[in-house]
């Protein structure tokens, strides 16, 4: 941190650089309060944005400067709502500042939270660990109570007690998943409806709450929640409710059962209860709550929610004036015929500052035909259609390898280098803005292998007018079925040596200290025994959670889907068959495929069903659906 501040002071006037740990942003904003047409770029998560908006409230600037967002947080729900995306990739700063300058100014409702103690609550329900006030008295995104707040609170308390155990995003996600699954099985929030009274705009909805029996209540100000999900959904022809807006002076009240919470991850929504302007929420016992991600356990209280004000925000927009064809004063063509080429992550990282070399390293995928004013969302549909039509019996060349679910578009024209376009911002980019006659995509999981024969052939042309457009999902063929023959060269790992035999034995016996000692001494975690079983297979069989976690954190990710030779089972198949719920969690959250089948055609869900564990099977099925439709690398939502 100190080195970064010194660098800023070297490049800028030291009076323009402020240390936010020393008094926050107030001094800096005060200094610039008289600058005309001031726009602020908040680089951070939604909490950083809320911090800045609260300081602007204190300064009473007139007019208040609009705030844009460079998303660097975990969920980034407000950034997603305003089209800034779910996270920063590698877009040049000059491009970002240009978007800040050209963006539209929109309003964002902000809501007050006023808390009063509930004097009528039963004294026997008093919880000594509960607090009498919320962590924030205003929210921009959402306020919630019940299941999601309980999970967030447990994570927060555990991190406060043992910060050294929460030093990576992977471990944080593992903790969230484990806590959520534990609460899911125990039903710790199932009696929420018994202790809540809800009045919206003078209408008592308590009976509706008691009928629904939700385990979570959410008061939502923006469409996005929990790292990109949309809990209000689209009311469509449901005339009782309007589509959600962040500037209409109304707040949406949503109830979630455990079923609808699970469905949220696969495009579902909660139970729409009300759209209102004022809320009075009364609780009769201490309940976990969270305000824009800040959790607490609030004692029995009466909470009043009312509109505070509206903040000026910058919304990223499509930039028609930057389309190359329009700059040249030429009409937009009716149809575009575009060649699509794929680039591997290895080549991208090595060559993305050298456009010509990177273009030479690309692999052709095919040709698509789209309308001249198409955005990248339509192009994605056509590229995935191209992949589906290329599934026939073709030689396994680089061009015939299917795109992985994490592929993204590359801008090859508007900057001095290639850069990635966030999945959530594809609708903001016209294809003519980032491409002239060739479109490049980045596939982080493209495997460069030796091929025999001629150079890759160009697949067939796909025309968007040839069939109705729709979303097609493409997955690597290896994720849906095992290899036809378990050749050792097809999987990671190598033959067993005498030294590595000790590592296998430590995994079999569940001796974590010995296993860790052997690995640190240089033993290979990708070793296999004579039956093709990895150390992860053996750790699962021994039931050692510590060894499983250690392997996941230290071994290459290929070990997660490695299959043994006898039955074609992955370690997840075996964990499901042994009904090891926690270990299944670890492996699933690390990214193992839930769609891979063994030689009997069973997925891990099927193995859990055969082991008579319906709860584990339901969990695996839910995560399998989520994995099937997940189109971007977003943070695991609660």
CSV table of C-alpha atoms in Angstrom, one decimal, residues 183-517:
chain,number,residue,atom,x,y,z
A,183,UNK,CA,-28.1,-24.3,7.5
A,184,UNK,CA,-30.0,-25.8,4.6
A,185,UNK,CA,-30.1,-29.2,6.3
A,186,UNK,CA,-30.8,-28.0,9.8
A,187,UNK,CA,-33.5,-25.5,8.7
A,188,UNK,CA,-32.1,-22.9,11.2
A,189,UNK,CA,-34.4,-20.1,9.8
A,190,UNK,CA,-37.5,-22.1,9.2
A,191,UNK,CA,-39.5,-20.4,12.0
A,192,UNK,CA,-38.8,-16.9,10.8
A,193,UNK,CA,-42.5,-16.2,10.0
A,194,UNK,CA,-43.5,-16.8,13.6
A,195,UNK,CA,-41.4,-13.9,14.8
A,196,UNK,CA,-42.1,-11.2,12.1
A,197,UNK,CA,-44.8,-8.7,11.6
A,198,UNK,CA,-44.8,-6.8,8.3
A,199,UNK,CA,-46.8,-3.7,7.3
A,200,UNK,CA,-46.2,-2.1,3.9
A,201,UNK,CA,-47.8,1.2,3.1
A,202,UNK,CA,-50.3,0.6,5.9
A,203,UNK,CA,-51.3,-2.9,4.7
A,204,UNK,CA,-50.6,-5.7,7.1
A,205,UNK,CA,-48.9,-8.6,5.2
A,206,UNK,CA,-48.2,-10.7,8.3
A,207,UNK,CA,-50.8,-13.4,7.4
A,208,UNK,CA,-49.3,-13.7,3.9
A,209,UNK,CA,-45.9,-14.2,5.5
A,210,UNK,CA,-47.2,-16.9,7.8
A,211,UNK,CA,-48.8,-18.7,4.9
A,212,UNK,CA,-45.6,-18.6,2.8
A,213,UNK,CA,-43.3,-19.6,5.7
A,214,UNK,CA,-40.2,-18.0,4.2
A,215,UNK,CA,-36.7,-18.6,5.5
A,216,UNK,CA,-35.5,-15.3,4.2
A,217,UNK,CA,-37.1,-11.8,3.6
A,218,UNK,CA,-35.4,-9.3,1.2
A,219,UNK,CA,-36.2,-5.6,0.8
A,220,UNK,CA,-34.7,-4.9,-2.7
A,221,UNK,CA,-33.8,-1.6,-4.2
A,222,UNK,CA,-31.9,-2.7,-7.3
A,223,UNK,CA,-32.6,-5.7,-9.7
A,224,UNK,CA,-29.5,-7.6,-8.8
A,225,UNK,CA,-28.8,-9.5,-5.6
A,226,UNK,CA,-26.3,-12.0,-4.4
A,227,UNK,CA,-23.7,-11.6,-7.1
A,228,UNK,CA,-25.9,-11.2,-10.1
A,229,UNK,CA,-29.1,-13.1,-9.6
A,230,UNK,CA,-32.5,-11.4,-10.2
A,231,UNK,CA,-34.9,-12.3,-7.3
A,232,UNK,CA,-37.8,-10.1,-8.5
A,233,UNK,CA,-37.7,-11.6,-12.0
A,234,UNK,CA,-39.9,-10.3,-14.7
A,235,UNK,CA,-43.5,-9.9,-13.7
A,236,UNK,CA,-44.6,-10.0,-17.4
A,237,UNK,CA,-48.4,-10.2,-17.5
A,238,UNK,CA,-48.7,-10.3,-13.8
A,239,UNK,CA,-50.6,-7.0,-13.5
A,240,UNK,CA,-50.3,-6.8,-9.7
A,241,UNK,CA,-46.7,-5.8,-9.9
A,242,UNK,CA,-44.5,-3.5,-12.1
A,243,UNK,CA,-41.0,-4.3,-13.4
A,244,UNK,CA,-38.4,-3.3,-10.9
A,245,UNK,CA,-36.6,0.1,-11.2
A,246,UNK,CA,-33.9,1.7,-9.0
A,247,UNK,CA,-35.3,5.2,-9.4
A,248,UNK,CA,-39.1,4.9,-8.9
A,249,UNK,CA,-39.2,5.6,-5.1
A,250,UNK,CA,-40.5,2.0,-4.5
A,251,UNK,CA,-38.9,-0.9,-2.7
A,252,UNK,CA,-39.6,-4.5,-3.6
A,253,UNK,CA,-40.4,-7.0,-0.8
A,254,UNK,CA,-39.6,-10.6,-1.6
A,255,UNK,CA,-39.9,-13.9,0.4
A,256,UNK,CA,-37.7,-16.9,-0.1
A,257,UNK,CA,-38.3,-20.5,0.8
A,258,UNK,CA,-35.4,-22.9,0.6
A,259,UNK,CA,-36.9,-24.1,-2.7
A,260,UNK,CA,-37.0,-20.7,-4.3
A,261,UNK,CA,-33.5,-19.9,-3.0
A,262,UNK,CA,-32.2,-22.9,-4.8
A,263,UNK,CA,-34.2,-22.0,-7.9
A,264,UNK,CA,-32.7,-18.5,-7.8
A,265,UNK,CA,-29.3,-19.9,-8.9
A,266,UNK,CA,-30.9,-21.3,-12.1
A,267,UNK,CA,-32.9,-18.2,-13.2
A,268,UNK,CA,-35.8,-18.5,-10.8
A,269,UNK,CA,-37.2,-15.8,-8.5
A,270,UNK,CA,-38.7,-15.4,-5.0
A,271,UNK,CA,-42.3,-14.9,-3.9
A,272,UNK,CA,-43.2,-11.3,-4.8
A,273,UNK,CA,-45.0,-9.8,-1.8
A,274,UNK,CA,-45.3,-6.1,-2.3
A,275,UNK,CA,-44.0,-2.9,-4.0
A,276,UNK,CA,-44.2,-0.1,-1.5
A,277,UNK,CA,-42.9,3.3,-0.3
A,278,UNK,CA,-42.8,2.6,3.4
A,279,UNK,CA,-42.2,-0.5,5.5
A,280,UNK,CA,-42.7,-1.2,9.2
A,281,UNK,CA,-41.0,-4.5,10.2
A,282,UNK,CA,-41.5,-5.8,13.8
A,283,UNK,CA,-39.5,-8.7,15.2
A,284,UNK,CA,-40.2,-10.5,18.4
A,285,UNK,CA,-36.8,-12.1,18.9
A,286,UNK,CA,-33.1,-11.6,17.9
A,287,UNK,CA,-32.8,-12.4,14.1
A,288,UNK,CA,-29.7,-12.2,11.8
A,289,UNK,CA,-29.9,-9.3,9.4
A,290,UNK,CA,-27.7,-7.6,6.8
A,291,UNK,CA,-27.6,-4.2,5.2
A,292,UNK,CA,-25.8,-4.1,1.9
A,293,UNK,CA,-23.7,-7.1,2.9
A,294,UNK,CA,-22.9,-5.9,6.5
A,295,UNK,CA,-24.4,-8.4,8.9
A,296,UNK,CA,-25.5,-8.4,12.6
A,297,UNK,CA,-27.9,-10.1,14.9
A,298,UNK,CA,-30.5,-7.5,15.8
A,299,UNK,CA,-32.5,-7.8,19.0
A,300,UNK,CA,-36.3,-7.7,18.9
A,301,UNK,CA,-37.0,-4.4,17.2
A,302,UNK,CA,-39.3,-2.2,15.2
A,303,UNK,CA,-37.6,-1.2,11.9
A,304,UNK,CA,-38.9,1.7,9.8
A,305,UNK,CA,-37.9,1.8,6.1
A,306,UNK,CA,-38.5,5.1,4.2
A,307,UNK,CA,-37.0,6.9,1.2
A,308,UNK,CA,-34.0,9.0,2.1
A,309,UNK,CA,-33.0,10.7,-1.2
A,310,UNK,CA,-31.8,10.0,-4.7
A,311,UNK,CA,-28.1,9.9,-5.7
A,312,UNK,CA,-26.8,10.7,-9.1
A,313,UNK,CA,-25.0,7.7,-10.7
A,314,UNK,CA,-23.3,7.2,-14.1
A,315,UNK,CA,-24.8,4.4,-16.2
A,316,UNK,CA,-22.6,2.9,-18.9
A,317,UNK,CA,-24.3,3.1,-22.3
A,318,UNK,CA,-23.8,1.8,-25.8
A,319,UNK,CA,-21.6,4.1,-27.7
A,320,UNK,CA,-23.0,4.4,-31.2
A,321,UNK,CA,-20.8,7.4,-32.0
A,322,UNK,CA,-17.7,5.2,-31.6
A,323,UNK,CA,-18.7,2.6,-34.2
A,324,UNK,CA,-16.0,2.7,-36.9
A,325,UNK,CA,-18.5,2.5,-39.7
A,326,UNK,CA,-20.4,5.6,-38.4
A,327,UNK,CA,-17.2,7.5,-37.9
A,328,UNK,CA,-16.4,6.9,-41.5
A,329,UNK,CA,-19.8,8.4,-42.5
A,330,UNK,CA,-20.8,5.1,-44.1
A,331,UNK,CA,-24.2,3.5,-43.7
A,332,UNK,CA,-24.4,0.5,-41.4
A,333,UNK,CA,-24.5,-2.6,-43.7
A,334,UNK,CA,-27.7,-4.7,-43.7
A,335,UNK,CA,-25.7,-7.9,-42.9
A,336,UNK,CA,-22.2,-8.6,-41.8
A,337,UNK,CA,-20.2,-11.7,-42.7
A,338,UNK,CA,-17.6,-12.1,-39.9
A,339,UNK,CA,-14.8,-14.7,-39.5
A,340,UNK,CA,-14.5,-15.9,-35.8
A,341,UNK,CA,-11.2,-17.0,-34.4
A,342,UNK,CA,-10.2,-18.4,-31.0
A,343,UNK,CA,-7.2,-17.5,-28.9
A,344,UNK,CA,-5.8,-19.5,-26.0
A,345,UNK,CA,-5.1,-17.9,-22.6
A,346,UNK,CA,-1.4,-18.9,-22.9
A,347,UNK,CA,-1.1,-17.0,-26.2
A,348,UNK,CA,-3.2,-14.1,-24.8
A,349,UNK,CA,-1.0,-13.5,-21.8
A,350,UNK,CA,2.2,-13.8,-23.8
A,351,UNK,CA,1.2,-11.7,-26.8
A,352,UNK,CA,-1.7,-9.4,-26.1
A,353,UNK,CA,0.4,-6.3,-26.5
A,354,UNK,CA,1.4,-7.5,-30.0
A,355,UNK,CA,-1.7,-7.5,-32.1
A,356,UNK,CA,-0.2,-9.0,-35.2
A,357,UNK,CA,1.5,-12.0,-33.5
A,358,UNK,CA,-1.7,-12.7,-31.5
A,359,UNK,CA,-3.8,-12.7,-34.7
A,360,UNK,CA,-1.3,-15.2,-36.2
A,361,UNK,CA,-1.6,-17.4,-33.2
A,362,UNK,CA,-5.4,-17.5,-33.4
A,363,UNK,CA,-7.3,-20.6,-34.5
A,364,UNK,CA,-10.3,-20.2,-36.9
A,365,UNK,CA,-13.7,-21.4,-35.6
A,366,UNK,CA,-16.0,-20.5,-38.6
A,367,UNK,CA,-18.0,-17.7,-40.1
A,368,UNK,CA,-21.2,-16.1,-38.8
A,369,UNK,CA,-23.6,-13.8,-40.6
A,370,UNK,CA,-25.4,-11.2,-38.4
A,371,UNK,CA,-27.4,-8.0,-38.9
A,372,UNK,CA,-25.2,-4.9,-39.3
A,373,UNK,CA,-26.4,-3.4,-36.0
A,374,UNK,CA,-25.9,-6.6,-33.9
A,375,UNK,CA,-24.5,-6.4,-30.4
A,376,UNK,CA,-22.2,-9.1,-28.9
A,377,UNK,CA,-25.1,-11.0,-27.2
A,378,UNK,CA,-26.5,-11.9,-30.7
A,379,UNK,CA,-23.1,-12.8,-31.9
A,380,UNK,CA,-22.6,-15.1,-28.9
A,381,UNK,CA,-25.8,-16.9,-29.9
A,382,UNK,CA,-24.6,-17.4,-33.4
A,383,UNK,CA,-21.1,-18.6,-32.2
A,384,UNK,CA,-22.7,-21.2,-29.9
A,385,UNK,CA,-25.0,-22.3,-32.8
A,386,UNK,CA,-21.8,-22.7,-34.9
A,387,UNK,CA,-20.4,-24.9,-32.1
A,388,UNK,CA,-23.5,-27.1,-32.0
A,389,UNK,CA,-23.5,-27.6,-35.7
A,390,UNK,CA,-19.9,-28.6,-35.6
A,391,UNK,CA,-20.6,-31.5,-33.2
A,392,UNK,CA,-20.6,-34.1,-36.0
A,393,UNK,CA,-17.9,-36.6,-36.7
A,394,UNK,CA,-14.9,-34.4,-37.4
A,395,UNK,CA,-11.3,-35.0,-36.7
A,396,UNK,CA,-10.2,-33.6,-33.4
A,397,UNK,CA,-8.3,-30.5,-34.5
A,398,UNK,CA,-7.9,-27.3,-32.6
A,399,UNK,CA,-10.8,-25.7,-34.6
A,400,UNK,CA,-13.1,-28.6,-33.7
A,401,UNK,CA,-12.6,-28.4,-30.0
A,402,UNK,CA,-15.7,-26.9,-28.4
A,403,UNK,CA,-15.5,-23.6,-26.6
A,404,UNK,CA,-15.5,-23.9,-22.9
A,405,UNK,CA,-18.3,-22.2,-20.9
A,406,UNK,CA,-16.0,-19.4,-19.8
A,407,UNK,CA,-15.1,-18.0,-23.2
A,408,UNK,CA,-15.4,-14.2,-23.8
A,409,UNK,CA,-15.0,-11.7,-26.6
A,410,UNK,CA,-11.8,-9.7,-27.2
A,411,UNK,CA,-11.8,-6.1,-28.4
A,412,UNK,CA,-9.1,-6.0,-31.1
A,413,UNK,CA,-9.6,-2.5,-32.6
A,414,UNK,CA,-10.3,0.3,-30.1
A,415,UNK,CA,-7.1,0.2,-28.1
A,416,UNK,CA,-3.4,-0.4,-28.7
A,417,UNK,CA,-3.8,-3.9,-27.5
A,418,UNK,CA,-6.4,-6.7,-27.2
A,419,UNK,CA,-8.5,-6.7,-24.0
A,420,UNK,CA,-11.4,-8.8,-22.7
A,421,UNK,CA,-15.1,-7.8,-22.6
A,422,UNK,CA,-17.0,-8.7,-19.5
A,423,UNK,CA,-19.9,-11.1,-20.1
A,424,UNK,CA,-22.3,-8.8,-18.4
A,425,UNK,CA,-21.4,-5.9,-20.8
A,426,UNK,CA,-21.8,-7.7,-24.1
A,427,UNK,CA,-25.2,-6.0,-24.8
A,428,UNK,CA,-23.4,-2.6,-24.6
A,429,UNK,CA,-20.9,-3.4,-27.5
A,430,UNK,CA,-21.8,-3.4,-31.2
A,431,UNK,CA,-19.9,-6.0,-33.1
A,432,UNK,CA,-18.7,-3.2,-35.5
A,433,UNK,CA,-17.2,-1.4,-32.6
A,434,UNK,CA,-14.7,-4.2,-31.7
A,435,UNK,CA,-14.2,-5.8,-35.1
A,436,UNK,CA,-13.8,-5.0,-38.7
A,437,UNK,CA,-14.0,-8.3,-40.6
A,438,UNK,CA,-12.7,-10.8,-38.0
A,439,UNK,CA,-14.0,-11.4,-34.4
A,440,UNK,CA,-11.7,-12.8,-31.8
A,441,UNK,CA,-12.7,-14.8,-28.7
A,442,UNK,CA,-10.6,-15.9,-25.7
A,443,UNK,CA,-11.0,-19.4,-24.5
A,444,UNK,CA,-9.2,-19.8,-21.1
A,445,UNK,CA,-9.5,-23.6,-21.3
A,446,UNK,CA,-8.3,-24.2,-24.9
A,447,UNK,CA,-5.9,-27.1,-24.8
A,448,UNK,CA,-3.1,-26.9,-27.3
A,449,UNK,CA,-2.3,-30.4,-28.5
A,450,UNK,CA,-0.3,-32.0,-31.3
A,451,UNK,CA,-2.5,-32.9,-34.2
A,452,UNK,CA,-1.9,-35.1,-37.2
A,453,UNK,CA,-2.9,-33.9,-40.7
A,454,UNK,CA,-3.4,-30.6,-42.4
A,455,UNK,CA,-4.1,-27.2,-40.8
A,456,UNK,CA,-7.6,-26.7,-39.2
A,457,UNK,CA,-10.4,-26.5,-41.7
A,458,UNK,CA,-12.9,-23.6,-41.6
A,459,UNK,CA,-16.2,-24.9,-40.2
A,460,UNK,CA,-19.5,-24.2,-41.9
A,461,UNK,CA,-21.1,-20.7,-42.2
A,462,UNK,CA,-23.9,-19.8,-39.7
A,463,UNK,CA,-26.5,-17.2,-40.7
A,464,UNK,CA,-28.6,-15.6,-38.0
A,465,UNK,CA,-31.5,-15.4,-40.4
A,466,UNK,CA,-31.5,-19.1,-41.2
A,467,UNK,CA,-33.3,-20.1,-38.0
A,468,UNK,CA,-34.9,-18.4,-35.0
A,469,UNK,CA,-32.4,-17.1,-32.6
A,470,UNK,CA,-32.0,-18.6,-29.1
A,471,UNK,CA,-29.5,-19.3,-26.5
A,472,UNK,CA,-27.5,-22.5,-27.0
A,473,UNK,CA,-25.3,-23.9,-24.4
A,474,UNK,CA,-22.0,-25.5,-25.4
A,475,UNK,CA,-19.7,-27.6,-23.2
A,476,UNK,CA,-16.5,-29.4,-23.7
A,477,UNK,CA,-17.2,-33.0,-24.8
A,478,UNK,CA,-15.0,-34.4,-22.0
A,479,UNK,CA,-17.3,-33.1,-19.3
A,480,UNK,CA,-20.3,-35.2,-20.3
A,481,UNK,CA,-18.8,-38.6,-20.8
A,482,UNK,CA,-15.6,-40.5,-19.9
A,483,UNK,CA,-13.0,-41.4,-22.5
A,484,UNK,CA,-13.9,-44.5,-24.5
A,485,UNK,CA,-10.8,-46.2,-23.2
A,486,UNK,CA,-8.9,-45.4,-20.0
A,487,UNK,CA,-5.5,-44.8,-21.6
A,488,UNK,CA,-3.0,-43.5,-19.0
A,489,UNK,CA,-1.9,-40.8,-21.4
A,490,UNK,CA,-5.3,-39.3,-21.6
A,491,UNK,CA,-5.4,-38.3,-17.9
A,492,UNK,CA,-3.0,-36.3,-15.7
A,493,UNK,CA,-0.5,-38.1,-13.5
A,494,UNK,CA,2.2,-40.7,-14.1
A,495,UNK,CA,3.1,-44.2,-13.0
A,496,UNK,CA,3.7,-45.0,-9.4
A,497,UNK,CA,7.3,-45.0,-8.0
A,498,UNK,CA,8.4,-46.3,-4.7
A,499,UNK,CA,8.8,-42.8,-3.2
A,500,UNK,CA,5.3,-41.8,-4.3
A,501,UNK,CA,3.9,-45.0,-2.8
A,502,UNK,CA,4.4,-43.4,0.6
A,503,UNK,CA,2.2,-40.5,-0.4
A,504,UNK,CA,-0.6,-42.9,-1.5
A,505,UNK,CA,-0.2,-44.8,1.8
A,506,UNK,CA,-0.5,-41.5,3.8
A,507,UNK,CA,-3.7,-40.7,1.9
A,508,UNK,CA,-5.1,-44.2,2.5
A,509,UNK,CA,-4.5,-44.0,6.2
A,510,UNK,CA,-5.7,-40.5,6.6
A,511,UNK,CA,-2.4,-39.3,8.1
A,512,UNK,CA,-2.5,-35.6,7.3
A,513,UNK,CA,0.7,-34.6,8.9
A,514,UNK,CA,2.7,-37.3,7.1
A,515,UNK,CA,0.9,-36.5,3.8
A,516,UNK,CA,1.8,-32.8,4.1
A,517,UNK,CA,5.4,-33.6,5.1
